[in-house]
Coordinates of C-alpha atoms in Angstrom, one line a residue:
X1 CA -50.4 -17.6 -33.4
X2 CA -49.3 -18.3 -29.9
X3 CA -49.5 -16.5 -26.3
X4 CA -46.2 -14.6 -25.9
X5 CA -44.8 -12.7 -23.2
X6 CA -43.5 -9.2 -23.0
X7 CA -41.8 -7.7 -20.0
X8 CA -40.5 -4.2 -20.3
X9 CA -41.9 -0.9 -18.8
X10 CA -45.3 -1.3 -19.1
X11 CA -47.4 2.7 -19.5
X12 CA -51.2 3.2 -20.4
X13 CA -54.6 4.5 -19.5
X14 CA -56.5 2.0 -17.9
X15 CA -60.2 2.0 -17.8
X16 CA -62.3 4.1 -19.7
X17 CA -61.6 7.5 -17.7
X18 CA -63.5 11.3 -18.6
X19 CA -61.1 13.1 -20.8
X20 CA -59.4 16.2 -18.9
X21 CA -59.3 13.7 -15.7
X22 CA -56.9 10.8 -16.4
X23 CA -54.5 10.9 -14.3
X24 CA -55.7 8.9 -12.0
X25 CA -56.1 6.1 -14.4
X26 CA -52.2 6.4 -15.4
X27 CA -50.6 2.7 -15.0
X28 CA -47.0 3.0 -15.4
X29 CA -45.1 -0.1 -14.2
X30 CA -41.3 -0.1 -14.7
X31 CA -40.8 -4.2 -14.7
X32 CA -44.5 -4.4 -15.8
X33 CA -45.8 -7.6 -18.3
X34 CA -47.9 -8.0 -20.9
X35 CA -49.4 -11.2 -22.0
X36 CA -50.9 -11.7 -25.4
X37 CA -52.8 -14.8 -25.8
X38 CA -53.3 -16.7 -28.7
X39 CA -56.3 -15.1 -30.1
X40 CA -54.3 -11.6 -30.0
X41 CA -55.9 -10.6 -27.3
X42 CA -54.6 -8.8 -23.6
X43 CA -54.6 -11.6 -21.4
X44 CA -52.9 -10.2 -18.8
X45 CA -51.2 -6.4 -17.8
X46 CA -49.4 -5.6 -14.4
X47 CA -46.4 -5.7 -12.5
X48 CA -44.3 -8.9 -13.2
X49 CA -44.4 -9.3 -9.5
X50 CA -48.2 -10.2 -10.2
X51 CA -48.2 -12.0 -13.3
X52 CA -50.9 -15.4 -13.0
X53 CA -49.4 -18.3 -12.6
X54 CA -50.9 -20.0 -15.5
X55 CA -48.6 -18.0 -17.6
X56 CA -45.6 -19.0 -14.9
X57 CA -43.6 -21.3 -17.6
X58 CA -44.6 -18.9 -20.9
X59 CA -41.3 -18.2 -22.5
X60 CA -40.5 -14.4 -22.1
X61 CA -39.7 -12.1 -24.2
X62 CA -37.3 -8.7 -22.3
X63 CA -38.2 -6.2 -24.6
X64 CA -35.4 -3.6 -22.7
X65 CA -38.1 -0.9 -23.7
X66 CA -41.3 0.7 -22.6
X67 CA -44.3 -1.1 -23.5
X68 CA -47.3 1.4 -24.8
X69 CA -50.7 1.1 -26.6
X70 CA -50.7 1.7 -30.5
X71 CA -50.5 5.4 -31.7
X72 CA -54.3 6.3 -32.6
X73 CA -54.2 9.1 -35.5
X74 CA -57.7 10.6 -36.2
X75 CA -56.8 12.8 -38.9
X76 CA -54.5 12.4 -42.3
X77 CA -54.2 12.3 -45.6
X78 CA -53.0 9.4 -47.7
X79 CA -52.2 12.0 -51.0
X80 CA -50.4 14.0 -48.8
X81 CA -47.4 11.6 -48.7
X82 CA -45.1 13.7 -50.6
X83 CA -46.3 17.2 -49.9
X84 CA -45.5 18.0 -46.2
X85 CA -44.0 21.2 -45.9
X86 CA -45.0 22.7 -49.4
X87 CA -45.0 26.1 -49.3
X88 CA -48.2 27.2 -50.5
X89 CA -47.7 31.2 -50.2
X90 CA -50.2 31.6 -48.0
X91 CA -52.8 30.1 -45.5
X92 CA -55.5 26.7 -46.5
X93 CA -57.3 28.0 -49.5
X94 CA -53.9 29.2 -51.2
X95 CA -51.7 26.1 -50.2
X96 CA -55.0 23.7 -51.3
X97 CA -55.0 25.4 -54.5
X98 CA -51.3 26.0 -55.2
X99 CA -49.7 22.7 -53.6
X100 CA -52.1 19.7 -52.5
X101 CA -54.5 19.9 -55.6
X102 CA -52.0 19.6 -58.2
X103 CA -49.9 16.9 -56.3
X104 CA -53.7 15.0 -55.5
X105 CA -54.2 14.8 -59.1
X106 CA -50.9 12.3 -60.0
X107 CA -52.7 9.8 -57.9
X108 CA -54.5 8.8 -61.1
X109 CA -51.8 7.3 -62.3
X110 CA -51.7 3.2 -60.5
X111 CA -47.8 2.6 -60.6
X112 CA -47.3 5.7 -58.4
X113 CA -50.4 5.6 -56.1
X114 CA -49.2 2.3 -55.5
X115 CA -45.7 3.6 -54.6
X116 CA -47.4 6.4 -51.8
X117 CA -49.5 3.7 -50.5
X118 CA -46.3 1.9 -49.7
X119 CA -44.2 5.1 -48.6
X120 CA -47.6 5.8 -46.4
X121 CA -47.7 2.4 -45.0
X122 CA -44.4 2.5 -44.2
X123 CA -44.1 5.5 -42.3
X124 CA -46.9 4.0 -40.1
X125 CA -44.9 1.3 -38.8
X126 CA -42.2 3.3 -38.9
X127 CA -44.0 5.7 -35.8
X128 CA -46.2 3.2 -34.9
X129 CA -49.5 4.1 -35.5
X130 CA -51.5 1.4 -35.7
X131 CA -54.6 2.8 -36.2
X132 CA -55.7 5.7 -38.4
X133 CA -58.5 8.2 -39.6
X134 CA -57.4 8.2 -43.0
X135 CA -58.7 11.3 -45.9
X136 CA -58.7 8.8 -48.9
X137 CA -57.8 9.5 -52.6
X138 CA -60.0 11.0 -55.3
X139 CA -59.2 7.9 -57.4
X140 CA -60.6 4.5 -56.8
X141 CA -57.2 3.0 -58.1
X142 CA -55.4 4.4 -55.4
X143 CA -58.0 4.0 -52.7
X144 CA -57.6 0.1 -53.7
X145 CA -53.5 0.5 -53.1
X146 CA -54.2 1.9 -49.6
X147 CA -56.3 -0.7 -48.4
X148 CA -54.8 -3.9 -49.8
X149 CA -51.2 -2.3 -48.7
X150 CA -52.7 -1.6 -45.4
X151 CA -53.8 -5.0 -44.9
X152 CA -51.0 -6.1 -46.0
X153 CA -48.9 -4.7 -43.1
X154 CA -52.0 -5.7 -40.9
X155 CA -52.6 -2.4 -39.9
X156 CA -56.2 -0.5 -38.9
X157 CA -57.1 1.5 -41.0
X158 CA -60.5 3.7 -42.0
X159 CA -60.3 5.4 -44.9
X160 CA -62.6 7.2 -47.5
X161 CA -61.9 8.5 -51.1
X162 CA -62.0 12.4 -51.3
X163 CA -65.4 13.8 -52.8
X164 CA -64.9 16.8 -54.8
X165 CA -68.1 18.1 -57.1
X166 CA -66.9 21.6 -57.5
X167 CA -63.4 23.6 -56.9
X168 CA -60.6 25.3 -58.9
X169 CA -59.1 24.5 -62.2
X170 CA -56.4 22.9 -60.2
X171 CA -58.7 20.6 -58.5
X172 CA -60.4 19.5 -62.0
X173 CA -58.5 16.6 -62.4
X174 CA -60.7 15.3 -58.6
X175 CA -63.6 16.6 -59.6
X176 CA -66.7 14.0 -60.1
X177 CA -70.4 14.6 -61.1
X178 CA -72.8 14.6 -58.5
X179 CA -73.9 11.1 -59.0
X180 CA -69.9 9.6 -59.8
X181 CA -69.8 10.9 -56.1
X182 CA -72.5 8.9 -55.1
X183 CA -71.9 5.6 -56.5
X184 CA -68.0 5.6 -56.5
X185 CA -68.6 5.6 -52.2
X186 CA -71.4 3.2 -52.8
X187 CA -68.9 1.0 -54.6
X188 CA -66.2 1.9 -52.0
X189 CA -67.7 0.9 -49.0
X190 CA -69.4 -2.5 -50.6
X191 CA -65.5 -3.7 -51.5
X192 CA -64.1 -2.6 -48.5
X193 CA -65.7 -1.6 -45.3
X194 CA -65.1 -4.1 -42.8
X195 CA -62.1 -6.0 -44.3
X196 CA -59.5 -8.2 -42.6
X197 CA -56.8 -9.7 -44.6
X198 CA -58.0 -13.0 -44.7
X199 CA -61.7 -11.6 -46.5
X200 CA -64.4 -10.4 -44.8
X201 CA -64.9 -9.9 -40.9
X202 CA -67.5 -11.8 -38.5
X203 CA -68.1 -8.1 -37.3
X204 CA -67.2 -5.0 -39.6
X205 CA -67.5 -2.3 -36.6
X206 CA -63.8 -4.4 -35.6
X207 CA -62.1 -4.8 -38.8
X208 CA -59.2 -4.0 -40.1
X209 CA -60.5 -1.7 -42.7
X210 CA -63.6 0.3 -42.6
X211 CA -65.0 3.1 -44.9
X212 CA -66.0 6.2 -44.4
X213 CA -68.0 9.1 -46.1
X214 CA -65.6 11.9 -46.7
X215 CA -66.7 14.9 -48.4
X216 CA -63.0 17.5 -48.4
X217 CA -64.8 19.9 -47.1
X218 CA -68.2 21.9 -47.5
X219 CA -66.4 24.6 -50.3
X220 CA -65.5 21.0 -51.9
X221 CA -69.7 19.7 -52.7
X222 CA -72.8 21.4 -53.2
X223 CA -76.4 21.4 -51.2
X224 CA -77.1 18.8 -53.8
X225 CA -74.3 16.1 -53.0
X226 CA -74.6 16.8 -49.6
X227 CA -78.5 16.0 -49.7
X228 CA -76.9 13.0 -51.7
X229 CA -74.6 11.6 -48.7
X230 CA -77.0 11.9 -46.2
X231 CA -79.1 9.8 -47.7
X232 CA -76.1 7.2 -48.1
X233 CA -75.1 7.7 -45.2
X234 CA -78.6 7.1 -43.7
X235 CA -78.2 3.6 -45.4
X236 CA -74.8 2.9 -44.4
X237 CA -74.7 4.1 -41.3
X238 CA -75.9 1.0 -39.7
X239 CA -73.3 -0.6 -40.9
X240 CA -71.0 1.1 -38.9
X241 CA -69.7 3.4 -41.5
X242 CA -67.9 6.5 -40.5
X243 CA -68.6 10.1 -42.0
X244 CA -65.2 12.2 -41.9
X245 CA -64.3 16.0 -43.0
X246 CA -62.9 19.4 -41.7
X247 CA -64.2 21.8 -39.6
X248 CA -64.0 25.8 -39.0
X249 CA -60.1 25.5 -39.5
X250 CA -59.5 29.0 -41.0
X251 CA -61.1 31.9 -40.1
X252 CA -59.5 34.7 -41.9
X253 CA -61.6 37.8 -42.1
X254 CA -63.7 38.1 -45.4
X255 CA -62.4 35.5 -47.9
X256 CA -60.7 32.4 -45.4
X257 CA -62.6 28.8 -44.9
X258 CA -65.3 29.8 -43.1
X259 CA -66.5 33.1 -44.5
X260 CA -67.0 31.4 -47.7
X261 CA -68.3 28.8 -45.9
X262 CA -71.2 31.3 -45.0
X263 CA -71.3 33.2 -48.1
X264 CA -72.1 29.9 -50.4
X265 CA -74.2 28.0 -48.4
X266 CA -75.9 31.1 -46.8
X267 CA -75.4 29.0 -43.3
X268 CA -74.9 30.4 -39.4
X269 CA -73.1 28.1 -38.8
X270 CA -70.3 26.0 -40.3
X271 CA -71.7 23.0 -38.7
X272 CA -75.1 23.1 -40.1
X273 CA -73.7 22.3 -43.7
X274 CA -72.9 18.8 -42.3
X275 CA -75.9 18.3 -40.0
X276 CA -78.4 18.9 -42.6
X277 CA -79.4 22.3 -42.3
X278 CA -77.5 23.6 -45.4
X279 CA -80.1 25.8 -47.0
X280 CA -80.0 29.6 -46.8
X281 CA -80.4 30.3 -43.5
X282 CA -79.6 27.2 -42.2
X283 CA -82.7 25.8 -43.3
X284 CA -83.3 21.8 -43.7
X285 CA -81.9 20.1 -46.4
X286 CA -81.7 16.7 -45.6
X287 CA -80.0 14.2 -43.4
X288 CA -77.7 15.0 -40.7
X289 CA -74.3 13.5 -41.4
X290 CA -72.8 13.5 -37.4
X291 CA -73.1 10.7 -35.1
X292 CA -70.8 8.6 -32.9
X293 CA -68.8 7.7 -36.0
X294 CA -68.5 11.2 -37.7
X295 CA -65.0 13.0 -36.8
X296 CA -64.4 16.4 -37.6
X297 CA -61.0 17.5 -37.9
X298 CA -59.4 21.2 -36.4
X299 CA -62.4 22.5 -35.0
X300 CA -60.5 25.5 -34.1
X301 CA -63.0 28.5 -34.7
X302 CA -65.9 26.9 -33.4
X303 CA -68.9 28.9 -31.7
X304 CA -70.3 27.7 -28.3
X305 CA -73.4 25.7 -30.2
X306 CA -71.4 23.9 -32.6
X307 CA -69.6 22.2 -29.5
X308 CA -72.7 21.7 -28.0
X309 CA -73.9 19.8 -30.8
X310 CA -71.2 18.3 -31.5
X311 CA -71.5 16.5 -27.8
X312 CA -75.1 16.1 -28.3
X313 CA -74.6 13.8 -31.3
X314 CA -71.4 12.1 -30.2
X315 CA -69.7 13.4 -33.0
X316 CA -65.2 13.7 -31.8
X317 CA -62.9 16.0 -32.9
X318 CA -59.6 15.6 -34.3
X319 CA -57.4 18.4 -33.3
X320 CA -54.1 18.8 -35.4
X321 CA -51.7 21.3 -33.5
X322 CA -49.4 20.9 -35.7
X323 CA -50.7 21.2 -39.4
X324 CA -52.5 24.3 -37.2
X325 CA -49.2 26.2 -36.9
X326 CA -47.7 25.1 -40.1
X327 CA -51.3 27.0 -41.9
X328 CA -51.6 29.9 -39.3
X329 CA -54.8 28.2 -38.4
X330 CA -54.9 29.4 -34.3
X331 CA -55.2 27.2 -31.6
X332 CA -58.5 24.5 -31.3
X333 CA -59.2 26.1 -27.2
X334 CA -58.7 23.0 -25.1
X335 CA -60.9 24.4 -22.2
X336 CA -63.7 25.7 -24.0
X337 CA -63.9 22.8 -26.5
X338 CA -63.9 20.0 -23.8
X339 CA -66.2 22.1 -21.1
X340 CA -68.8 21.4 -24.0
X341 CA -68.0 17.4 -23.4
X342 CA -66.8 16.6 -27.1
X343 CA -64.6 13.9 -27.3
X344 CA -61.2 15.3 -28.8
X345 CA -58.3 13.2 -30.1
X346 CA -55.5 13.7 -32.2
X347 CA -54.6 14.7 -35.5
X348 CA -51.4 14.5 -37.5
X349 CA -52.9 16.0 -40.4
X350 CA -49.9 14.6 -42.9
X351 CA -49.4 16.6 -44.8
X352 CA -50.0 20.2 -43.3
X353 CA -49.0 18.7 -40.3
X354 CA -44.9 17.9 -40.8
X355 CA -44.7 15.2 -37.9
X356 CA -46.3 11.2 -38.4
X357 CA -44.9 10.3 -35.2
X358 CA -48.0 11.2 -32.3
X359 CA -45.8 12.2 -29.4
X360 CA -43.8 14.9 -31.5
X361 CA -47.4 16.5 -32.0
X362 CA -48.4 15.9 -28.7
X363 CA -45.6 18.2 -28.1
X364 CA -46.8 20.9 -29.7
X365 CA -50.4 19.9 -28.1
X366 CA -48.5 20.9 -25.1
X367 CA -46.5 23.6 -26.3
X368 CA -49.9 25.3 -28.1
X369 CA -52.0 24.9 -25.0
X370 CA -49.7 26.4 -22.4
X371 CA -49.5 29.8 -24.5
X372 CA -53.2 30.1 -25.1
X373 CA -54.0 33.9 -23.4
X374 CA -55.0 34.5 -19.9
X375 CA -56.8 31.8 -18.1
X376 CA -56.9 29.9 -21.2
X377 CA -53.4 28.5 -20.6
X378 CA -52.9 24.9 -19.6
X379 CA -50.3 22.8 -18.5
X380 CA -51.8 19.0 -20.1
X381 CA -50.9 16.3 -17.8
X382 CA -48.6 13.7 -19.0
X383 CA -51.4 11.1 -18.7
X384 CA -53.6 13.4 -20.5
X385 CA -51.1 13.7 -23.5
X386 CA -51.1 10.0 -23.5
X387 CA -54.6 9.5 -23.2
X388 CA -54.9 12.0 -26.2
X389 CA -52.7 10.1 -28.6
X390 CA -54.2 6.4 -27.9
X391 CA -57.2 5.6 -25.8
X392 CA -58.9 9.2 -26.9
X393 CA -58.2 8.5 -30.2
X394 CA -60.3 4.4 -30.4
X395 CA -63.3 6.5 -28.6
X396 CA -63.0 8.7 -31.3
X397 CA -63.3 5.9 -33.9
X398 CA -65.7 4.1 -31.4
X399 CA -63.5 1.6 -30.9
X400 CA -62.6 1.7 -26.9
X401 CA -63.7 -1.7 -26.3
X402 CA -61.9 -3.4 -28.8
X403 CA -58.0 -1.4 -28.4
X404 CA -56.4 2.1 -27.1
X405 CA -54.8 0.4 -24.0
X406 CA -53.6 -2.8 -22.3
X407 CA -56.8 -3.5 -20.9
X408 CA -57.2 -7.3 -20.2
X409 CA -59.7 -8.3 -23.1
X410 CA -58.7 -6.0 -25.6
X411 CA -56.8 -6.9 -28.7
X412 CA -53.4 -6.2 -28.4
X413 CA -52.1 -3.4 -30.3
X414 CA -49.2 -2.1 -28.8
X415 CA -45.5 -0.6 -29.9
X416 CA -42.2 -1.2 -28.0
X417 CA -40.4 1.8 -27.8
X418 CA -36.2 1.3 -26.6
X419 CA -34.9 4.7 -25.4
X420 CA -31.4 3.4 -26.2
X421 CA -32.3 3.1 -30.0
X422 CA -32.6 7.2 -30.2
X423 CA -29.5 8.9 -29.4
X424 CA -29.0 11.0 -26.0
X425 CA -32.8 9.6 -25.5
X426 CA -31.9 7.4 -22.4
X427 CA -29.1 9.4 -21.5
X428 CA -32.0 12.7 -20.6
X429 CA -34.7 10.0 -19.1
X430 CA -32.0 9.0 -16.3
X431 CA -32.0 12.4 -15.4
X432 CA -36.3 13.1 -15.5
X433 CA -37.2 11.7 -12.4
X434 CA -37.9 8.0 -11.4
X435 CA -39.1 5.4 -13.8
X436 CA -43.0 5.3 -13.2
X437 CA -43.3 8.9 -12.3
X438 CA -45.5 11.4 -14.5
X439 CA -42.2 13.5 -14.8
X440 CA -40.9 10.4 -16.3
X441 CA -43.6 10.0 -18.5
X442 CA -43.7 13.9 -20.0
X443 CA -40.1 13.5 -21.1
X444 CA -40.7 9.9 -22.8
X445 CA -43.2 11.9 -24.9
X446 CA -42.2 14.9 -25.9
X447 CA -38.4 13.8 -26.0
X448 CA -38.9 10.5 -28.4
X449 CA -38.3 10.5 -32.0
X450 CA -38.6 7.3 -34.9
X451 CA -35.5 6.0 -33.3
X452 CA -36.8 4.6 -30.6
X453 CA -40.1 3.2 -31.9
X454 CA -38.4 -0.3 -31.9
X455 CA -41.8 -3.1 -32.7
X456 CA -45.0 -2.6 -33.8
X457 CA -48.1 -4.8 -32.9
X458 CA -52.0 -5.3 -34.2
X459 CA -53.8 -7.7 -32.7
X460 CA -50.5 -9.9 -30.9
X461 CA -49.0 -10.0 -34.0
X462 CA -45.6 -7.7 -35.2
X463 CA -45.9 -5.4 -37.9
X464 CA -44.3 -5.3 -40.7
X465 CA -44.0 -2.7 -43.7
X466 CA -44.9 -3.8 -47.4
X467 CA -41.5 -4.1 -49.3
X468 CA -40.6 -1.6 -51.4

């Protein structure tokens, strides 16, 4: 490729600020530049009043839009294509059982995993996330269709099939033994973790695809396949393999996620079952799956030492406001939860979660967090909302040094979005406040829809969706 030249409104968090104090690290430039050179990489971001001579006589490309990084989505599921807003007649367990289960299970069939993998694909361009946590398939077939589709496109993408040893009747048809579970990750991550579409990377922690380990959930596997993964995970983990699942999401009284979490493993907490203490009593059972590559999705009900440890072994958080209020979750609390220093980006949670595009559920980030009770209500900052749905979202992945803004030196992943594409979109920004202003900012966010999400970059180069 060559270097190209992009002036629009250039918006992003520079640097590598503390989560909960970004503001400071807001760049908004209203006749900003960015310059991509010919590796893909950020050569240059600023004010086009500062742009290096060397790049003087580049030919320019006017965008007429705002210039920010990549969505980063830590949290959704590739099966889930077709099922977002199923009504499941009741809360996780019932709409697991009665709606994702069953519509999981046609995955078997190739022809149509290979149509979601395209619908999926798509609809990333489409909002422009260019990198994603993604809850894989139960079947191999269709975990193949997501990752060759994905490269395809040329977006990021980490991805693990689901493990299910045990569940209902209408999870039989994703059910695997013990040791299927085992070797069908073993298998995964040897034909895929750190892919690019030209073959294999110099570096797998940077590729385009990555695996990870991704049990559903603890009510999904036993003490015996998770003494299993951690030992896979022990040997993989080097590799820069990631470990993915959900976390104290509901917490109906008696028989919701986490009481049964209790009641079958016998556990204090919900944590232990994933950092190796998931014997009665939280006793040792074997190798601790969290790490600076594990991500735990919701989070919502979790107790003071969970969060602690959670810091302690760099594990992040995906929170999914959304899906949250779709299932009658609650709401993950923002102050407690990052007081404990967990990284926490965001979640779409396709499908509980209804919206693929980031900034609509950064909108009901913000809308969630400002009516939590008492003291507990907060006001996020528009940087902070940005920093939540890109540069949060690569630490999460541990991936900050290679994108989530328009650093100089990192690779250039980056969408153009044209507030004239959307209707009455450009028409409400002229009356926000002044281009470069925070107050600008919030109403860019929470105001954009698909419309506007004009291109798509990875790495310098446009995005397109596979054909249909």
């Amino acid at each position: 490729m060559t270097a190209a030249v992009y002036r629009g409104h250039l918006v992003h968090i520079a640097g590598a600020p503390v989560a909960g104090d970004v503001d400071a690290a807001l760049v908004s430039e209203p006749d900003g530049v960015l310059v991509v050179d010919a590796t893909g990489r950020v050569a240059f971001s600023g004010a086009w009043r500062d742009l290096p001579a060397e790049w003087a006589e580049a030919p320019v490309t006017e965008t007429g839009g705002v210039l920010l990084p990549g969505f980063v989505d830590t949290h959704l599921h590739f099966p889930q294509t077709f099922t977002t807003d199923a009504f499941g007649g009741g809360e996780l367990l019932e709409w697991l059982e009665h709606c994702v289960f069953p519509a999981e299970s046609r995955l078997a069939d190739a022809a149509f995993a290979d149509a979601i993998a395209r619908a999926f694909v798509a609809r990333r361009v489409a909002v422009g996330t260019t990198a994603a946590m993604v809850f894989g398939s139960a079947f191999p077939v269709a975990q193949e269709a997501l990752f060759s589709r994905t490269l395809q496109a040329g977006l990021r993408v980490v991805s693990g099939r689901g493990i299910q040893t045990v569940g209902p009747a209408s999870a039989t048809a994703l059910l695997t033994s013990e040791a299927d579970a085992l070797a069908l990750t073993r298998d995964e991550i040897d034909a895929w973790h750190g892919q690019d579409a030209a073959g294999p990377a110099a570096d797998a922690t940077r590729a385009l695809a990555q695996v990870a380990v991704v049990p559903r959930f603890s009510l999904s596997v036993t003490p015996t396949t998770l003494r299993g993964l951690g030992e896979l995970y022990g040997e993989a983990r080097e590799r820069g393999v990631y470990f993915h699942s959900h976390l104290n999401e509901n917490n109906r009284p008696g028989d919701g996620e986490i009481a049964a979490v209790r009641e079958v493993y016998g556990t204090r907490t919900y944590l232990d079952t994933y950092d190796g203490h998931f014997m009665p009593g939280s006793a040792y059972g074997g190798e601790s799956l969290l790490g600076r590559r594990s991500i735990l999705a919701h989070a919502v009900h979790c107790e003071d030492a969970e969060l602690a440890r959670l810091a302690e072994t760099g594990s992040s958080i995906a929170h999914c406001p959304t899906s949250q209020l779709f299932l009658g979750s609650g709401t993950m609390p923002w102050r407690r939860t990052l007081a404990h220093g967990v990284t926490v980006a965001l979640g779409t949670d396709v499908g509980a979660g209804d919206e693929w595009l980031i900034p609509r559920v950064l909108s009901d980030a913000y809308k969630v967090h400002m009516t939590e009770p008492g003291d507990d209500a907060i006001a996020l900052h528009p940087a902070e909302l940005l920093f939540l749905g890109t540069l949060a979202g690569a630490r999460a992945l541990d991936q900050e040094h290679v994108f989530g803004n328009l650093d100089a030196g990192k690779e250039a992943d980056f969408v153009v979005v044209r507030p004239q594409d959307q209707p009455g979109l450009a028409d409400v920004l002229a009356h926000s406040g002044e281009p470069g202003t925070s107050a600008h900012l919030f109403t860019l966010l929470l105001g954009m829809r698909e419309q506007a999400v004009a291109e798509v970059y990875v790495r310098g180069r446009r995005v397109v969706a596979p054909a249909a």
